[in-house]
XYZ file of C-alpha atoms in Angstrom:
375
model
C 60.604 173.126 -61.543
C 63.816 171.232 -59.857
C 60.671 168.921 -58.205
C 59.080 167.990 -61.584
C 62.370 167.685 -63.616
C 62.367 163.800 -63.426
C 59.299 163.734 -65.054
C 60.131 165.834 -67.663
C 63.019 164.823 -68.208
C 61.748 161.211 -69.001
C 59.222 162.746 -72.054
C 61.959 164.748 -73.077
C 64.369 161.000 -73.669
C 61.453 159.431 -75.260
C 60.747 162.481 -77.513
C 56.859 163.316 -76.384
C 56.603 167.017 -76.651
C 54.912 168.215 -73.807
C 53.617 171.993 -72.898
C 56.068 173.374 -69.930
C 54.235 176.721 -67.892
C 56.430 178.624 -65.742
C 55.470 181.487 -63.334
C 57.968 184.610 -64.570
C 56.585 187.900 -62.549
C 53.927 187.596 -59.866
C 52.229 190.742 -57.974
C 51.083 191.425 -54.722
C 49.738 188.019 -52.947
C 50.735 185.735 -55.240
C 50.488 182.078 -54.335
C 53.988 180.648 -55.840
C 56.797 182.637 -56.887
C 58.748 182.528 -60.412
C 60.416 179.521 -61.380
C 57.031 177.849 -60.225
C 56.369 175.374 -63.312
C 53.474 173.300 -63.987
C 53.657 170.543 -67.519
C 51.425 168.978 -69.621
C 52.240 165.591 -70.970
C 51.061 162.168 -72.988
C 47.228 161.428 -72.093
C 47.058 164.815 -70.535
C 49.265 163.642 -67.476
C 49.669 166.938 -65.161
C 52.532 167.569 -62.853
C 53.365 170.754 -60.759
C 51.917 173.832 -60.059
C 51.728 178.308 -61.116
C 49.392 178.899 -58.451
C 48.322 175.969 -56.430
C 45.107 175.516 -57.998
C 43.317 178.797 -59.079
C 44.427 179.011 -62.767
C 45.481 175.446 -63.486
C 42.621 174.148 -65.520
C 42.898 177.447 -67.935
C 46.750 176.962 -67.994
C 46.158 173.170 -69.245
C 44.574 174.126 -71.405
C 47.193 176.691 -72.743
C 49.595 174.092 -72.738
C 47.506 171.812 -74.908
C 46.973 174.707 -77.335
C 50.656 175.322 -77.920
C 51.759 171.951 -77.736
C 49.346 171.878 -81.341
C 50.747 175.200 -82.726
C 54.416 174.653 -81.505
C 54.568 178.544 -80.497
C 54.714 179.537 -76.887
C 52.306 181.916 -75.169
C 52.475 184.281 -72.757
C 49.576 184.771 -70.474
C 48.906 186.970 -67.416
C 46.186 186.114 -64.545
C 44.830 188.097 -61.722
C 41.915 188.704 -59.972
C 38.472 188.533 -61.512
C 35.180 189.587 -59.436
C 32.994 188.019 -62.295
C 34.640 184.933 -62.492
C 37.251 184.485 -60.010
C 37.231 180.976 -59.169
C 37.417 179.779 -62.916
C 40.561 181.440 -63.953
C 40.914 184.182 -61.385
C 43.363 183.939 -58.564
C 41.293 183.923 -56.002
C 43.934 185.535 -53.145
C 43.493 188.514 -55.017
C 47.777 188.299 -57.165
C 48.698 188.256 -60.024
C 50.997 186.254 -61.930
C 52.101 186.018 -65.514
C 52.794 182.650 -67.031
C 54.983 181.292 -70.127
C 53.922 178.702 -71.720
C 56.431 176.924 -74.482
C 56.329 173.410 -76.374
C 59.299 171.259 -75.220
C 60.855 168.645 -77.714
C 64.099 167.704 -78.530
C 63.370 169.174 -82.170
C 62.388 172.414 -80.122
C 64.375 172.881 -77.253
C 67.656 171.245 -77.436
C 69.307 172.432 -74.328
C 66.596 170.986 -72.409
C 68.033 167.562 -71.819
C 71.191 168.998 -70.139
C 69.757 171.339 -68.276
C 67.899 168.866 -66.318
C 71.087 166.547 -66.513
C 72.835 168.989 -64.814
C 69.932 169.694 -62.551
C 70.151 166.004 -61.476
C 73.743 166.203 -60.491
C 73.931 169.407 -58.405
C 75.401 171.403 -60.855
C 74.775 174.336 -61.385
C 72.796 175.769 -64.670
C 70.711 178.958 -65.398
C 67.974 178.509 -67.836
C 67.803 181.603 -69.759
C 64.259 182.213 -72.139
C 62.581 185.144 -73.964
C 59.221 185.754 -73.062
C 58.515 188.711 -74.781
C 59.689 191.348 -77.050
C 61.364 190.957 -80.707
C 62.836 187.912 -80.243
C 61.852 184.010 -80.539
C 59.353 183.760 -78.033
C 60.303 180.428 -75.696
C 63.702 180.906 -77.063
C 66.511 179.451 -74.421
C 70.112 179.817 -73.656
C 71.384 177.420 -70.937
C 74.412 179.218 -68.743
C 77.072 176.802 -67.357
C 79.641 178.746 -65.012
C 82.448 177.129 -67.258
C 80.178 176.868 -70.929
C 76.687 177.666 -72.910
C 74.384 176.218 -75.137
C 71.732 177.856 -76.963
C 70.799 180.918 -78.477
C 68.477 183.775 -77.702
C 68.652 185.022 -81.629
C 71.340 187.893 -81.425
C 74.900 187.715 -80.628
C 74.368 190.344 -78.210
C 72.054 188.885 -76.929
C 72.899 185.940 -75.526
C 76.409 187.875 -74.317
C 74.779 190.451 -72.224
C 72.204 187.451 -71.377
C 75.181 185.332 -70.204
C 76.823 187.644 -68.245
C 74.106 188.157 -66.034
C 72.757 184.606 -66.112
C 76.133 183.744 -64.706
C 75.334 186.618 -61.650
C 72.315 185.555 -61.074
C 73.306 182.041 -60.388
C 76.346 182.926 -58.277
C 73.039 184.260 -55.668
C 71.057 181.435 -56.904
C 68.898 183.686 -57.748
C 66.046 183.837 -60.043
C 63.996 186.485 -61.797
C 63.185 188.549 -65.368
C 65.679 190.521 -67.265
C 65.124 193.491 -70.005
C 67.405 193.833 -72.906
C 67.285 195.724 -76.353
C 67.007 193.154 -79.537
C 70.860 193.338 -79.504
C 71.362 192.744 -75.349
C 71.060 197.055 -75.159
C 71.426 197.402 -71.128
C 69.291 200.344 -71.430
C 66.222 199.287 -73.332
C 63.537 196.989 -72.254
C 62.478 195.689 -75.244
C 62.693 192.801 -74.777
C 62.564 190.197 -71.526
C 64.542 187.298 -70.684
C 63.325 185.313 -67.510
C 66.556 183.823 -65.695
C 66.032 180.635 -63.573
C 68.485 179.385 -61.615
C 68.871 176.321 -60.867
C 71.815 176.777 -58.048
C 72.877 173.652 -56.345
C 70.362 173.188 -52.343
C 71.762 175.153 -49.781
C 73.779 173.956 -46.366
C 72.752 173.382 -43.265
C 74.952 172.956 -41.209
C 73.975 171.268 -37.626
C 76.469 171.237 -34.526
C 75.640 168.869 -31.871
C 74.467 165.309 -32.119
C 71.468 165.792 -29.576
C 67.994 165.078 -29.839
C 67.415 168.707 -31.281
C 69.760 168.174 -33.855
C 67.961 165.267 -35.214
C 64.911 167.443 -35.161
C 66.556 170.073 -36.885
C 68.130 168.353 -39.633
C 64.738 166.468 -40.122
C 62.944 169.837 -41.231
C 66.243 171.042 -42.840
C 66.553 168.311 -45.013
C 62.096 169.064 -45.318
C 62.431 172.694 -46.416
C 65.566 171.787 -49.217
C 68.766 171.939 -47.500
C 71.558 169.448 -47.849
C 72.084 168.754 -44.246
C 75.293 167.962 -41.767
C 75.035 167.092 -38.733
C 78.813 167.168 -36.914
C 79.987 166.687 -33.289
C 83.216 165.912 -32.227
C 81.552 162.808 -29.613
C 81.468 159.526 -31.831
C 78.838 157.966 -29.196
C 76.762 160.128 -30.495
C 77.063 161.479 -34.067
C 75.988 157.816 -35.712
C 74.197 158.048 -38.878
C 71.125 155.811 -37.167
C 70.063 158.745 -34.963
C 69.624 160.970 -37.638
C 67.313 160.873 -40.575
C 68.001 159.038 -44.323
C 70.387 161.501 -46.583
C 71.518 163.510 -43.405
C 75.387 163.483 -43.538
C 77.101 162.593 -40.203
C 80.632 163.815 -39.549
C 82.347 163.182 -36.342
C 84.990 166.499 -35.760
C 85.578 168.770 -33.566
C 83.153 171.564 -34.717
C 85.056 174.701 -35.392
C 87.849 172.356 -37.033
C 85.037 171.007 -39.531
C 83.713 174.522 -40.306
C 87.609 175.886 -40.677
C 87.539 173.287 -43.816
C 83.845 173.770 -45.235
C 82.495 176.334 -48.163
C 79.797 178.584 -46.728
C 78.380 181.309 -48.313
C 75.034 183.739 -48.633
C 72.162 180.650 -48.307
C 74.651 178.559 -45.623
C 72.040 177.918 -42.404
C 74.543 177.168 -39.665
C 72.659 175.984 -35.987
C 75.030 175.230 -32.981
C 73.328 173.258 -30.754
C 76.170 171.924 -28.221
C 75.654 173.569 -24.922
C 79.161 173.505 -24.287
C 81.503 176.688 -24.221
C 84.432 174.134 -25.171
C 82.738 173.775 -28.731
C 80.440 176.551 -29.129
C 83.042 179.786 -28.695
C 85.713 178.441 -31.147
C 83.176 177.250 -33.410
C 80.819 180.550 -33.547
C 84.784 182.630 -33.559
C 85.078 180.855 -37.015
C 80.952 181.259 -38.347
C 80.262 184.771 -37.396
C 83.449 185.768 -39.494
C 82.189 184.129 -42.817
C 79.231 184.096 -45.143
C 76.201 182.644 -43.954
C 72.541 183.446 -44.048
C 72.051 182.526 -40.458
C 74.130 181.380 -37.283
C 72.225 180.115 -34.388
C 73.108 179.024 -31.134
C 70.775 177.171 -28.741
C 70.672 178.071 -24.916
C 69.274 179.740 -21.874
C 69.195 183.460 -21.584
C 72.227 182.779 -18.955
C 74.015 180.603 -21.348
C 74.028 183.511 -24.411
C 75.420 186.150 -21.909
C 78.363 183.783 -20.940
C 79.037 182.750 -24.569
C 78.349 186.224 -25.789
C 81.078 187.642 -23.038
C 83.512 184.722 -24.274
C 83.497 185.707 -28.115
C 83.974 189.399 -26.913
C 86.998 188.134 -24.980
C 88.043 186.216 -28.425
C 87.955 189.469 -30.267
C 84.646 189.517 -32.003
C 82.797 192.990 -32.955
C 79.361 194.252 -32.065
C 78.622 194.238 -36.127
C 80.114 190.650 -36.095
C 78.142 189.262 -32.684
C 74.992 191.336 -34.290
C 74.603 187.940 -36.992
C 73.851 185.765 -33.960
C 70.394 184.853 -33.427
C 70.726 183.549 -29.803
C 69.249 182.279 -27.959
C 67.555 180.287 -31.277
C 64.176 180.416 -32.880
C 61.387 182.258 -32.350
C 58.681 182.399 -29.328
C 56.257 179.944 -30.379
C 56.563 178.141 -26.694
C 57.818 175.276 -27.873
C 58.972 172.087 -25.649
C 59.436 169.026 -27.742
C 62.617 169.326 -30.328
C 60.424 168.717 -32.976
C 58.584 172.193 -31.595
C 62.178 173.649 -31.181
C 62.930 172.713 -34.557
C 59.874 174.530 -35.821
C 60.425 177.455 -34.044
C 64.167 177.563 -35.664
C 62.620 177.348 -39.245
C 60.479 179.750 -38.566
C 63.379 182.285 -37.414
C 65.069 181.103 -40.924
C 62.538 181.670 -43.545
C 61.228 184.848 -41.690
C 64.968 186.159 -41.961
C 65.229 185.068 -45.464
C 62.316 186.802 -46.578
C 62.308 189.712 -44.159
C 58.898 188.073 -42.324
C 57.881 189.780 -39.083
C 56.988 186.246 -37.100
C 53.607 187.388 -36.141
C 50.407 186.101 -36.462
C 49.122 186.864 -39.712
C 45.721 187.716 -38.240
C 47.767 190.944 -36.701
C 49.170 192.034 -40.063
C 48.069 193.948 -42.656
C 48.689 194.062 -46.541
C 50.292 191.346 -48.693
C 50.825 188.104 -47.321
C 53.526 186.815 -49.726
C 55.711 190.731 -50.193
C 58.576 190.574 -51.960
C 60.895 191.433 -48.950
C 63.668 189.199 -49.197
C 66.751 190.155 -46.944
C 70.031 190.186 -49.026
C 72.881 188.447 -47.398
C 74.955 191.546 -47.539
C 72.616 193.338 -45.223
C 73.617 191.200 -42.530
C 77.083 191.745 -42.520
C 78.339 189.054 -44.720
């Protein structure tokens, strides 16, 4: 949704209701994941996606319908051999949709949960879907405040409490309560989305790679830096628009930055000088992934080095070196392919192979929990 806000949030000022469908569970192959929103405007206007194009003309017109009644629906779609490419999804998911009217008159929190969207801060969207409660219902969950109710006191505190965890993992994802926030009934569900401020990258080494890098960074959603301690070279021309430059010495940089659980950090230097004190300081902190670019010859030298600095095997097992996977690449912008691929396959617990070697779902819910890799 964090794509399509903009838009939204412009109907919302000028006080056109407009039909907002979110994804909330998906099964097996699934095409987009929850939080996945597609909206239905003035003159029709469409913008985003549930499920990149299999069940988008039959959730338009959902959205039409309850923009008219002003109650929300929720609707689930899967695989249908009579009629799969009409409403069926075709890659053979499922995926259950809510669709809810959005107005200022109906949705009040709206307008500052995609303020705060718009300035990096960070906001869970809490809404029934189902159960006895308002339907569409929403609580927005501020680390600090909240606006909004779900219906029940209890409710919206058991709601809160775990909107607030979720959004400390940025994550997102549906939630069972009793009518009075029960933890042990399931009465009724609450999807959570959180909308957690883009995750770091952080690049070391102002080469050629590094511009590649931070190019598809900055592509896949991270808020990139690029640092190096050589001013000749980290200049804000070599690098792409909204890539941050800092000139430091690397491990000094990183000894004053916030990392945590999403934090990509990439060392790219080549030089024992920066890369041992700097990789001393990462592989002791949170981070989703540390890699460090080099020859075979280059990671046993820096390897023996941070064993000589006092790393452990558990701590030196977080390295991915030497970086990326083996796609044969040559170019840096093949180098920095190869290192997103290593990323999103380690965020989601992918295997790197060629799908035409796998079996069973395509898109498995296999995502790899920062605390499983030693943070």
């Amino acid at each position: 949704m964090r794509e399509i806000l903009p838009v939204l949030n412009g109907w919302y000022a000028a006080g056109v209701p407009f039909g907002l469908a979110t994804v909330v569970t998906v099964s097996r192959s699934a095409p987009r994941g929850p939080g996945a929103a597609m909206a239905v405007g003035p003159d029709d206007e469409v913008v985003g996606s549930v499920s990149g194009g299999c069940v988008e003309g039959a959730v338009f017109e959902l959205a039409q319908e309850v923009v008219a009644s002003g109650r929300a629906r929720l609707e689930s779609f899967g695989y249908s051999d009579e009629d799969a490419f009409a409403v069926g999804l075709t890659c053979g998911g499922e995926i259950t949709v809510l669709v809810r009217p959005v107005a200022p008159a109906l949705d009040p929190v709206f307008g500052a949960v995609a303020a705060s969207v718009a300035a990096g801060e960070p906001v869970t969207l809490a809404t029934v879907t189902d159960g006895p409660a308002p339907r569409g219902a929403t609580r927005a969950v501020w680390p600090d405040r909240v606006s909004g109710s779900l219906g029940t006191e209890g409710l919206d505190v058991a709601v809160t409490a775990d909107a607030r965890g979720e959004l400390a993992l940025g994550a997102t994802g549906l939630r069972h309560y009793g009518p009075r926030g029960q933890r042990r009934e399931d009465a009724v569900a609450v999807f959570l989305h959180s909308f957690a401020p883009p995750p770091r990258m952080l690049v070391f080494g102002a080469i050629d790679y590094a511009a590649a890098v931070a190019r598809i960074g900055a592509f896949l959603g991270y808020r990139v830096t690029v640092c190096d301690a050589r001013p000749v070279f980290a200049t804000p021309r070599r690098f792409p628009e909204g890539v941050e430059v800092v000139v430091d010495w690397p491990h000094r940089y990183l000894r004053g930055t916030d990392t945590d659980g999403r934090t990509v950090i990439c060392v790219l230097t080549h030089d024992p000088r920066f890369d041992v004190p700097l990789l001393e300081e990462a592989l002791r902190r949170p981070a989703a992934y540390i890699g460090a670019m080099g020859s075979r010859r280059t990671h046993d030298d820096r390897r023996r080095r941070l064993v000589e600095a006092g790393l452990t095997e558990r701590e030196l097992a977080r390295l991915r070196s030497p970086v990326g996977l083996d796609l044969g690449a040559r170019t840096p912008e093949e180098v920095a392919v190869s290192v997103a691929a290593e990323i999103v396959a380690l965020r989601w617990g992918g295997s790197g192979a060629p799908l035409t070697a796998t079996a069973g779902a395509i898109h498995g819910q296999k995502h790899i929990n920062p605390s499983d890799q030693g943070v």
